[in-house]
Amino acid sequence: MPKRLISPFRISADQPELVRSQISALARQVPILYVILILNVLLTAIMHIGVAPLWLSVLLPFPIIVIGVMRSISWVKLRDKVLPHDVAVQRLRSTVYLSGVLGAVLCGWALALFTYADSMMRLHSAFFVSMTVIPCIFSLTHLRAAALLTAIVALFPALVFFSFAGEPVLLAIMANFLVVILAMLRVLWVHSGEFESLIQAQEQLIKRQQVTQRLSDQNFRLANLDTLTDLPNRRAFFLQAQAMVTSHKTDNLRFAVAVIDLDGFKGINDCHGHGAGDEILVHVARRLETLPTDEVFSARLGGDEFALLVTGAIDETALNDLGLRICRMLGQKYHLSRVDATISASVGFAMCPDAGVDAERLLENADYALMHAKQNRRGAPVLFNADLGDEMRRLSLIDQHLRNAALERELTIVLQPIIYSDSGALRGHEVLARWRSSELGQVPPMQFIRAAERSEMIHQVTLVLLRKTLALLETLPKGASLSFNLSARDVASPETVLQILKLVRASKVEPKALTFEITETAFMVDFRQASDVLNLLRNLGCRVALDDFGSGYSSLSYVHRLPLDAIKIDRSFVLEVESSEVSRGIVKTIVDLCRNLKLQCVVEGVETAGQVATLRELGCDAMQGFYFAEPFAPDAIDWSAEPAAKPTVA
Ligand code: C2E
Ligand code: CA
Ligand code: CA
């Protein structure tokens, strides 16, 4: 048979969406079709009981009715179901076959009855055929093949039969009916074509929507996810934090913001390259993801700074436990592709509403708590509280006054001697800053230096102090030496470093009489920059000491790579040097390291004779502390006299 004739009866399997829509349309319409069919068959059969033989009036219609009932039930069951594609195609095909078979059987049945009927009943038979075919075509509109087949197998034999039946009325009915059916088939043809196009258009629309969705998902990822770690980024963090602030206002949600900073990350980045640094960040992200996600939202704010939003049952103890867990978790060894590395983490928390009711304030306060953790409680979390709030307010007050202060007049320097352990001779003095604010009075250096560091005022402060130090050193006798403190911020600022070099060069001071004390933190911020600065100062002829050694991320491993003259052991070790084996062990290790690297080892914060004895035993080269002298004004000593140290040291 030519292809063109067969094609309208084909069920194509390559349009899944069309098949799905056909099934769903048929599931709604076919049961109605069967109800009509069953009623028509029932009525016609009853009309012919006693007129036609039993097999025609009862035995044949009975299975047709049973099949009708079963099929309509099975279609009703399909209403809310999505069939697998191949099963659905099979279903459509079986529907086409069945429509052909049923159409032929029903038409044959009607024609068979015809021979037993009187003229009225014949009229009814003709009526039965037409009244069955019309709803069939209607109900099967979405399955063109089935509608066409039914029309052909039922109608055309009937037409031929009635044409030869010799009854003009029947002939006329059939002629009318033929016209109606042809018109209906035409409508069906157009309608089913439109239905197919509609489904295809819908399918394309869905595909386009999927593409748009993919693009918008991609955009969302780019806008909200950190590309390196796949964690939510700063933007996503703020969106989430703002949503939580809203929930706090409406539903009294309690939550906390945590900020995490990695201590020693810079060192890894500088020593092992950015690849290793990136790897660590990814590992950190994965470790943070192991926290319960229903209570902790983790994000990377940038660099080595991560932040969390914590909900659930949060109180001081719970946050402290979580903070310790994070510190422990992030402190475990990292197996990177080329090296193994260890870093530590500091965590600062700020709870809503205690520490603020807006996202920026909470983050700022968590940041402050983090800074506090880094300075005072390394490896332990800190929760922002009222005391820290007071401290923060005090720092901003100091900052405001510092900006308007007459620095040249209000900043002064004091000196604290550094003594050789063995001889008790004077090694030099450390220069310490003092500020008497016209409005706030005397402000401790721990406070105003920190405030200045937070606001970048530190550079001005440093330069004023250095000018004063150089001016003093110019007046001191030959052989005198001063140690000057540089802030990590100064070291990180190329302009300030240039100004420092310029000031030293412009002075009449012999560079070797000047030692710069640089804290470990400077190397944590940017190792390469800090060691470059160290080299510049050394090339100028100045000396360099590593200050507060051991208080921060103290890695003995990088010390040998720095061109240092001395290491100053942090006061915290001295406090316990008599009572704690651990402290003694640490001091001994640092002393040995200094011996190996030919560096001087200075211990600061020495307060008692007992400490002096122990530290001398441990082999420290020089000491500094209240035991020898508290810081004093430069004009308080007679520089022309022989520099002397306390005799007790000898
Ligand atoms: P630092 O550099 O560790 O200075 C030593 C601090 O220890 C000084 O405190 C000093 O007075 C104190 N100190 C000395 N001996 C003892 C002791 O036996 N016991 C105790 N408990 N403390 C002792 P100060 O002058 O209050 O300075 C505190 C910190 O402020 C300094 O610590 C330094 O970090 C910073 N600072 C002071 N002056 C300057 C400066 O000119 N520039 C910079 N950048 N920072 C400075
Ligand atoms: Ca110092
Ligand atoms: Ca120090």
XYZ file of C-alpha atoms and ligand atoms in Angstrom:
698
model
C 0.000 0.000 0.000
C 1.391 3.407 -0.851
C 3.026 5.160 2.027
C 0.786 8.197 1.784
C -2.278 6.068 2.436
C -0.777 4.379 5.464
C 0.815 7.395 7.067
C -2.374 8.884 8.590
C -2.785 5.625 10.564
C 0.761 5.556 11.908
C 1.524 6.286 15.533
C 4.860 7.968 15.611
C 7.014 7.194 18.631
C 9.461 10.051 18.195
C 7.281 12.753 19.731
C 7.022 11.815 23.394
C 5.279 15.022 24.370
C 2.583 14.472 21.705
C 2.072 10.860 22.814
C 1.766 11.988 26.425
C -0.791 14.664 25.515
C -2.792 12.217 23.370
C -2.982 9.722 26.210
C -4.085 12.399 28.608
C -6.779 13.697 26.194
C -8.035 10.190 25.394
C -8.167 9.275 29.077
C -10.695 12.066 29.480
C -12.742 11.405 26.309
C -12.697 7.678 25.598
C -14.704 6.675 28.715
C -17.514 8.995 27.556
C -17.317 7.412 24.129
C -17.725 3.956 25.665
C -20.707 5.085 27.743
C -22.440 6.273 24.560
C -21.422 3.133 22.720
C -22.630 0.817 25.481
C -25.982 2.639 25.758
C -26.463 2.576 21.996
C -25.587 -1.135 21.769
C -27.813 -1.907 24.745
C -30.791 -0.040 23.302
C -30.372 -1.517 19.851
C -29.995 -5.023 21.273
C -33.103 -4.677 23.451
C -35.052 -3.395 20.445
C -34.112 -6.541 18.532
C -34.768 -9.135 21.230
C -37.371 -11.501 19.814
C -36.967 -10.019 16.365
C -33.448 -11.115 15.556
C -31.883 -14.458 16.563
C -30.556 -14.746 20.112
C -26.896 -14.734 19.082
C -27.423 -11.405 17.334
C -29.596 -9.674 19.906
C -27.905 -10.953 23.082
C -24.818 -13.137 22.634
C -22.893 -10.811 20.343
C -23.662 -7.461 22.035
C -22.872 -8.889 25.477
C -19.066 -9.280 24.961
C -18.997 -5.915 23.171
C -20.540 -4.294 26.260
C -18.116 -6.121 28.571
C -15.133 -5.013 26.486
C -16.528 -1.463 26.502
C -16.879 -1.423 30.298
C -13.375 -2.814 30.811
C -11.734 -0.448 28.386
C -13.454 2.591 29.787
C -12.391 1.618 33.332
C -8.815 1.157 32.179
C -8.875 4.603 30.507
C -10.317 6.214 33.626
C -7.412 4.729 35.596
C -4.950 6.433 33.276
C -6.260 9.909 34.077
C -3.646 10.881 36.655
C -0.935 8.536 35.504
C 2.126 9.212 33.383
C 2.854 6.084 31.369
C 6.392 5.223 30.283
C 6.819 6.380 26.711
C 6.932 2.944 25.059
C 3.894 1.749 27.035
C 2.026 4.909 25.995
C 2.876 4.355 22.317
C 1.704 0.760 22.636
C -1.523 1.971 24.189
C -2.208 4.355 21.308
C -1.512 1.656 18.759
C -3.827 -0.824 20.506
C -6.491 1.898 20.613
C -6.225 2.327 16.839
C -6.505 -1.434 16.240
C -9.381 -1.769 18.635
C -11.238 1.145 17.070
C -10.906 -0.557 13.685
C -12.046 -3.922 15.001
C -14.881 -2.544 17.133
C -16.023 -0.248 14.321
C -16.131 -3.138 11.883
C -17.865 -5.498 14.342
C -20.488 -2.938 15.333
C -21.172 -1.978 11.763
C -21.428 -5.646 10.747
C -23.758 -6.254 13.720
C -25.996 -3.344 12.754
C -26.159 -4.492 9.172
C -26.884 -8.068 10.232
C -29.769 -6.851 12.406
C -31.049 -4.888 9.459
C -32.144 -7.984 7.619
C -34.495 -8.966 10.509
C -36.048 -5.583 11.135
C -39.111 -3.748 9.963
C -38.764 -0.345 8.333
C -38.881 1.646 11.601
C -36.265 -0.565 13.115
C -34.152 -0.258 9.990
C -34.361 3.440 10.459
C -33.139 2.876 13.970
C -30.216 0.778 12.697
C -29.175 3.545 10.335
C -29.585 5.958 13.223
C -27.507 3.669 15.462
C -24.646 3.568 12.974
C -24.564 7.317 12.496
C -25.093 8.135 16.184
C -22.181 5.848 17.062
C -19.765 7.061 14.428
C -20.227 10.788 15.189
C -19.265 10.564 18.911
C -16.441 8.216 17.930
C -14.978 10.824 15.624
C -15.457 13.521 18.287
C -13.947 11.496 21.073
C -11.016 10.316 19.020
C -10.124 13.757 17.642
C -6.729 13.586 19.381
C -5.965 10.218 17.835
C -6.574 10.915 14.174
C -5.688 7.377 13.091
C -8.367 5.844 15.305
C -11.027 8.358 14.271
C -10.308 7.867 10.586
C -10.250 4.101 10.824
C -13.529 4.010 12.721
C -15.127 6.267 10.152
C -13.899 4.177 7.266
C -14.604 0.681 8.628
C -18.009 1.586 10.009
C -19.303 4.084 7.589
C -18.397 2.970 4.118
C -19.739 -0.589 4.348
C -22.917 0.898 5.812
C -23.168 3.400 3.008
C -22.774 0.711 0.396
C -25.274 -1.526 2.205
C -27.908 1.163 2.608
C -27.432 2.372 -0.951
C -28.437 -1.032 -2.186
C -31.183 -1.540 0.391
C -33.637 0.139 -1.987
C -35.152 2.485 0.599
C -35.028 6.110 -0.599
C -35.489 7.502 2.968
C -32.540 5.493 4.222
C -30.570 6.531 1.191
C -31.338 10.163 1.876
C -30.340 9.793 5.554
C -27.116 8.115 4.502
C -26.370 10.833 1.964
C -26.890 13.509 4.638
C -24.856 11.536 7.040
C -22.043 11.142 4.542
C -21.870 14.892 4.020
C -21.813 15.491 7.770
C -19.118 12.864 8.324
C -16.944 14.174 5.504
C -17.228 17.670 6.952
C -16.405 16.304 10.372
C -13.410 14.386 9.049
C -12.189 17.586 7.443
C -12.566 19.434 10.764
C -10.869 16.507 12.513
C -8.007 16.652 10.062
C -7.411 20.337 10.664
C -7.997 20.055 14.373
C -5.653 17.127 14.899
C -2.991 18.910 12.835
C -3.409 21.969 15.015
C -3.243 19.808 18.106
C 0.051 18.315 16.943
C 1.474 21.753 16.124
C 0.331 23.055 19.476
C 2.084 20.246 21.273
C 5.214 20.745 19.179
C 5.136 24.463 19.937
C 4.665 23.658 23.595
C 7.571 21.262 23.448
C 9.780 23.904 21.880
C 8.638 26.395 24.459
C 9.527 23.977 27.236
C 12.944 23.394 25.646
C 13.500 27.154 25.385
C 12.385 27.530 28.971
C 14.827 24.823 29.988
C 17.638 26.645 28.181
C 16.609 29.909 29.842
C 16.428 28.146 33.185
C 19.899 26.683 32.650
C 21.258 30.111 31.768
C 19.580 31.708 34.711
C 20.873 28.911 36.975
C 24.323 29.591 35.583
C 23.890 33.320 36.219
C 22.684 32.565 39.703
C 25.764 30.456 40.308
C 28.058 33.160 39.015
C 26.303 35.832 41.039
C 25.909 33.882 44.253
C 28.510 31.157 44.387
C 32.190 31.507 44.947
C 33.805 30.073 41.823
C 36.748 28.497 43.618
C 35.004 26.715 46.481
C 31.390 26.559 45.226
C 30.271 27.948 48.568
C 27.810 30.857 48.616
C 29.734 34.108 48.156
C 29.622 37.440 50.000
C 26.551 38.564 48.067
C 24.646 35.354 48.843
C 25.754 35.613 52.446
C 24.286 39.095 52.783
C 21.053 38.093 51.056
C 20.662 35.183 53.457
C 21.646 37.304 56.450
C 19.102 39.941 55.482
C 16.415 37.273 55.135
C 17.280 36.086 58.645
C 17.147 39.620 59.995
C 13.637 39.886 58.529
C 12.685 36.557 60.138
C 14.051 37.883 63.388
C 11.797 40.929 63.146
C 8.687 38.966 62.188
C 9.169 35.617 63.967
C 11.799 36.453 66.557
C 14.357 34.149 64.912
C 17.587 33.947 66.857
C 20.716 33.487 64.829
C 24.414 34.200 64.942
C 26.962 35.395 62.433
C 30.362 33.742 62.599
C 33.488 34.946 60.857
C 36.363 32.524 60.370
C 39.882 33.523 59.524
C 42.663 31.101 58.679
C 45.885 31.697 60.528
C 48.903 30.702 58.528
C 47.088 30.635 55.224
C 49.244 33.442 53.819
C 52.338 31.500 54.768
C 51.174 28.479 52.753
C 50.275 30.708 49.828
C 53.691 32.337 49.887
C 55.751 29.226 50.570
C 53.954 26.693 48.381
C 52.298 28.896 45.777
C 48.756 30.004 45.043
C 47.796 26.553 43.810
C 48.350 25.152 47.283
C 46.515 28.131 48.779
C 43.526 27.489 46.522
C 43.560 23.814 47.442
C 43.442 24.684 51.139
C 40.478 26.994 50.567
C 38.591 24.239 48.759
C 39.380 21.779 51.575
C 38.204 24.315 54.138
C 34.951 24.773 52.213
C 34.373 21.012 52.095
C 35.072 20.719 55.833
C 32.650 23.545 56.580
C 30.028 21.742 54.542
C 30.139 18.866 57.001
C 28.480 21.097 59.602
C 24.705 20.449 59.850
C 23.340 22.339 56.847
C 19.903 22.876 58.384
C 21.511 24.985 61.082
C 24.652 26.370 59.474
C 24.847 28.381 56.245
C 28.490 28.595 55.151
C 29.890 31.196 52.769
C 33.263 32.458 51.583
C 33.478 36.203 51.932
C 36.763 36.449 50.041
C 40.436 35.648 50.523
C 40.807 33.329 53.488
C 37.753 34.752 55.212
C 34.719 32.513 55.636
C 31.445 33.317 57.348
C 28.557 31.302 58.748
C 24.970 32.004 59.654
C 23.997 29.801 62.553
C 20.432 29.037 63.632
C 18.889 26.439 65.933
C 19.308 26.329 69.687
C 22.081 28.877 70.016
C 23.399 30.198 73.269
C 26.865 31.074 74.445
C 27.779 27.465 75.226
C 26.445 26.092 71.953
C 28.314 28.720 69.933
C 31.488 28.123 71.882
C 31.185 24.373 71.200
C 30.562 25.024 67.528
C 33.522 27.416 67.392
C 35.807 24.835 69.033
C 34.570 22.191 66.637
C 35.359 24.456 63.680
C 38.824 25.299 65.050
C 39.533 21.593 65.610
C 38.170 20.631 62.215
C 40.109 23.274 60.293
C 43.237 22.658 62.342
C 43.571 19.067 61.066
C 46.267 18.364 58.538
C 45.514 19.162 54.859
C 46.773 16.654 52.327
C 47.405 18.829 49.290
C 48.533 17.491 45.942
C 52.168 18.378 46.530
C 52.560 18.928 50.263
C 50.834 18.388 53.547
C 49.968 21.577 55.394
C 48.542 22.652 58.711
C 46.853 25.914 59.525
C 44.750 27.077 62.416
C 41.513 28.987 62.455
C 40.060 31.756 64.587
C 36.333 32.272 64.950
C 34.360 35.332 66.045
C 30.606 35.193 66.719
C 27.967 37.899 66.934
C 24.455 36.951 67.976
C 21.259 38.603 66.759
C 19.760 40.605 68.443
C 22.346 41.020 71.255
C 25.101 42.176 68.912
C 22.927 44.004 66.389
C 19.848 43.658 64.237
C 21.269 44.316 60.820
C 23.540 42.177 58.686
C 26.390 44.712 58.355
C 26.497 45.442 62.072
C 26.481 41.746 62.940
C 29.290 41.024 60.521
C 31.268 43.997 61.811
C 30.847 42.825 65.399
C 31.673 39.217 64.542
C 34.766 40.599 62.827
C 35.675 42.468 65.952
C 35.220 39.333 68.029
C 37.421 37.526 65.499
C 40.128 40.156 65.841
C 39.899 39.733 69.577
C 40.184 35.960 69.157
C 43.282 36.369 67.024
C 44.918 38.687 69.501
C 43.959 37.047 72.727
C 42.527 33.591 72.348
C 44.249 31.952 69.434
C 42.493 28.752 68.447
C 39.474 29.539 70.602
C 36.234 31.181 69.505
C 35.130 34.564 70.838
C 31.523 35.715 71.117
C 30.892 39.428 70.775
C 29.548 40.716 74.095
C 28.884 43.968 75.901
C 32.523 44.290 77.026
C 33.785 43.929 73.488
C 31.124 46.412 72.411
C 32.462 48.909 74.972
C 35.986 48.244 73.780
C 34.948 48.747 70.181
C 33.195 52.012 71.015
C 36.235 53.117 72.972
C 38.458 52.331 69.983
C 36.272 54.348 67.636
C 36.224 57.199 70.131
C 40.008 57.045 70.291
C 40.129 56.865 66.531
C 38.012 60.010 66.180
C 40.198 61.930 68.617
C 43.365 60.611 67.052
C 42.299 62.002 63.677
C 41.973 65.465 65.160
C 44.956 65.249 67.478
C 48.014 67.454 67.192
C 50.193 64.371 66.764
C 53.531 66.212 66.787
C 52.762 67.718 70.179
C 50.664 65.007 71.809
C 52.687 61.925 70.819
C 55.846 61.314 72.799
C 58.296 58.475 73.164
C 59.548 56.645 76.222
C 62.396 54.184 76.466
C 62.829 50.834 78.097
C 66.323 49.373 78.457
C 67.337 46.018 77.036
C 70.029 44.315 79.089
C 72.602 41.634 78.177
C 71.901 38.527 80.254
C 75.467 37.565 80.984
C 77.159 40.903 81.658
C 74.187 42.988 82.705
C 75.440 45.660 80.319
C 73.016 47.876 78.446
C 72.296 46.600 74.951
C 69.997 49.443 73.947
C 66.499 50.790 74.466
C 63.137 50.006 73.007
C 61.193 53.088 71.985
C 57.564 52.968 73.109
C 54.879 55.406 72.083
C 52.807 57.505 74.485
C 49.828 59.682 73.671
C 48.342 62.295 75.923
C 45.191 63.411 74.165
C 44.056 66.940 74.987
C 40.549 65.567 75.429
C 40.921 61.925 76.522
C 44.045 62.302 78.630
C 46.684 59.544 78.628
C 45.647 56.729 76.251
C 47.476 53.375 76.548
C 49.446 52.424 73.409
C 47.647 49.087 73.162
C 44.486 51.107 72.570
C 45.596 53.957 70.351
C 47.951 51.831 68.250
C 45.113 49.366 67.652
C 42.679 52.174 66.861
C 45.200 53.730 64.488
C 45.804 50.370 62.815
C 42.096 49.971 62.190
C 41.800 53.350 60.502
C 45.119 53.586 58.625
C 46.078 56.533 60.892
C 48.940 54.287 61.975
C 51.131 55.477 59.102
C 51.053 59.072 60.305
C 51.571 57.954 63.884
C 54.591 55.835 62.909
C 56.215 58.621 60.917
C 55.784 61.166 63.731
C 57.266 58.673 66.224
C 60.135 57.780 63.901
C 61.045 61.463 63.415
C 61.127 61.864 67.179
C 63.176 58.682 67.592
C 65.696 59.745 64.957
C 65.915 63.219 66.478
C 66.642 61.630 69.865
C 69.152 59.162 68.472
C 71.037 62.016 66.803
C 71.598 63.535 70.226
C 72.697 60.296 71.930
C 76.315 59.345 72.417
C 77.965 57.030 69.923
C 77.228 53.400 70.649
C 73.695 54.041 71.894
C 71.040 52.090 70.044
C 67.257 52.285 69.863
C 64.640 49.739 68.817
C 61.631 51.129 67.006
C 58.303 49.283 66.614
C 56.748 49.027 63.184
C 53.139 48.014 62.809
C 52.239 45.186 60.442
C 50.182 47.802 58.610
C 53.288 49.910 58.028
C 55.112 46.945 56.604
C 52.234 46.234 54.276
C 52.211 49.786 52.923
C 54.893 50.526 50.285
C 54.397 54.311 50.656
C 55.020 54.182 54.395
C 58.071 51.992 53.894
C 59.473 54.521 51.400
C 58.856 57.368 53.832
C 60.619 55.419 56.584
C 63.659 54.799 54.379
C 63.674 58.460 53.387
C 63.535 59.640 56.992
C 66.390 57.354 58.079
C 68.542 58.390 55.111
C 67.879 62.062 55.694
C 68.889 61.814 59.369
C 72.415 61.895 60.692
C 71.825 58.649 62.511
C 74.126 55.715 61.920
C 71.684 53.079 60.552
C 73.124 50.258 62.627
C 72.154 52.157 65.770
C 68.519 51.654 64.796
C 66.685 48.345 65.095
C 63.214 47.899 63.645
C 60.918 45.545 65.541
C 58.466 43.821 63.265
C 55.791 41.502 64.651
C 55.080 38.057 63.339
C 51.658 39.229 62.172
C 53.347 41.279 59.435
C 54.541 38.001 57.932
C 51.128 36.472 58.255
C 49.541 39.310 56.288
C 51.962 39.130 53.382
C 55.110 37.111 53.800
C 56.829 38.240 50.606
C 56.120 41.926 51.143
C 57.298 41.708 54.758
C 60.536 39.941 53.865
C 61.154 42.486 51.062
C 60.772 45.288 53.588
C 63.138 43.472 55.912
C 65.740 43.343 53.151
C 65.310 47.037 52.355
C 65.879 47.997 55.988
C 68.875 45.696 56.270
C 70.377 47.041 53.064
C 70.079 50.475 54.540
C 72.252 49.237 57.391
C 69.541 49.041 60.040
C 68.941 45.984 62.185
C 65.742 43.979 62.314
C 64.144 42.052 65.163
C 61.149 39.731 65.008
C 58.841 40.970 67.775
C 56.326 39.095 69.931
C 57.659 35.782 68.655
C 55.472 32.870 69.637
C 52.357 34.899 70.302
C 50.848 34.388 66.918
C 51.083 31.773 64.250
C 54.595 30.920 65.244
C 56.193 28.740 62.716
C 59.838 28.177 63.321
C 60.109 27.044 59.731
C 60.106 30.453 58.074
C 62.513 32.202 60.438
C 65.624 30.867 58.715
C 64.457 32.418 55.452
C 64.423 35.930 56.913
C 67.460 38.199 57.228
C 66.966 38.866 60.946
C 69.309 40.152 63.648
C 67.253 39.211 66.672
C 64.129 37.462 67.866
C 62.102 38.822 70.773
C 60.325 36.081 72.687
C 56.818 37.121 73.651
C 56.016 38.086 77.226
C 53.445 35.312 77.552
C 56.196 32.654 77.781
C 58.056 34.547 80.472
C 55.020 34.650 82.725
C 55.109 30.873 83.132
C 58.740 30.162 82.510
C 59.365 29.141 86.109
C 56.244 27.071 86.620
C 55.612 25.540 83.222
C 57.759 22.905 81.630
C 56.066 23.644 78.292
C 56.984 27.358 78.388
C 60.561 26.469 79.309
C 60.657 23.975 76.441
C 59.420 26.590 73.979
C 61.909 29.211 75.170
C 64.705 26.638 74.943
C 63.693 25.722 71.390
C 63.690 29.365 70.328
C 67.055 29.949 72.033
C 68.525 26.957 70.167
C 67.033 28.192 66.905
C 68.641 31.605 67.472
C 71.992 29.933 68.201
C 71.799 27.959 64.967
C 70.850 30.969 62.913
C 73.291 33.244 64.777
C 70.522 35.564 65.913
C 70.279 37.353 69.233
C 67.525 36.163 71.481
C 65.796 38.819 73.569
C 63.150 38.040 76.168
C 60.647 40.724 77.052
C 58.368 41.207 80.048
C 60.841 39.971 82.658
C 59.476 40.955 86.055
C 61.160 38.836 88.746
C 64.606 37.708 89.798
C 63.410 34.111 89.474
C 62.507 34.665 85.834
C 65.887 36.281 85.229
C 67.696 33.254 86.698
C 65.677 30.729 84.704
C 66.030 32.678 81.458
C 69.778 33.018 81.937
C 69.966 29.273 82.491
C 68.039 28.707 79.286
C 70.620 30.807 77.447
C 68.718 33.957 76.444
C 71.088 36.664 75.206
C 69.252 39.730 76.431
C 66.283 40.686 78.607
C 63.869 43.524 78.994
C 61.171 44.140 81.548
C 59.915 45.912 84.623
C 62.447 43.997 86.665
C 65.178 46.119 85.089
C 63.268 49.293 84.406
C 59.853 50.530 83.411
C 59.705 52.710 80.300
C 60.873 56.253 81.127
C 61.123 59.597 79.369
C 64.387 60.037 77.430
C 65.348 63.126 79.425
C 65.113 61.137 82.679
C 68.586 59.702 82.236
C 71.992 61.234 81.984
C 73.259 59.914 78.647
C 76.750 61.190 79.236
C 77.137 58.817 82.165
C 78.339 55.281 81.545
C 75.244 53.256 80.491
C 74.551 51.001 83.458
C 72.418 48.006 84.156
C 71.113 46.633 87.410
C 73.930 44.952 89.279
C 71.701 42.005 90.248
C 71.993 40.629 86.740
C 75.685 40.127 86.813
P 55.599 45.607 72.617
O 56.240 46.030 71.340
O 55.641 44.175 72.957
O 56.205 46.485 73.760
C 56.497 46.009 74.977
C 55.407 46.339 75.893
O 55.608 45.596 77.066
C 55.388 47.782 76.325
O 54.069 48.125 76.600
C 56.118 47.733 77.607
O 55.847 48.837 78.456
C 55.610 46.465 78.172
N 56.503 45.886 79.152
C 57.846 45.977 79.228
N 58.308 45.275 80.268
C 57.215 44.706 80.866
C 57.078 43.843 81.994
O 58.019 43.460 82.677
N 55.825 43.459 82.320
C 54.759 43.873 81.573
N 53.551 43.455 81.956
N 54.862 44.681 80.508
C 56.113 45.097 80.158
P 53.425 49.416 76.046
O 54.382 50.550 76.050
O 52.136 49.569 76.779
O 53.176 49.025 74.569
C 52.281 48.033 74.274
C 52.340 47.661 72.826
O 51.939 48.764 72.041
C 53.713 47.307 72.345
O 54.043 46.028 72.631
C 53.565 47.512 70.882
O 52.925 46.433 70.318
C 52.663 48.711 70.860
N 53.484 49.869 70.706
C 54.064 50.669 71.657
N 54.769 51.655 71.066
C 54.661 51.468 69.743
C 55.147 52.162 68.605
O 55.893 53.129 68.692
N 54.814 51.700 67.385
C 54.015 50.586 67.243
N 53.717 50.184 66.036
N 53.541 49.912 68.296
C 53.864 50.355 69.526
Ca 58.289 45.708 70.579
Ca 57.017 42.721 71.983
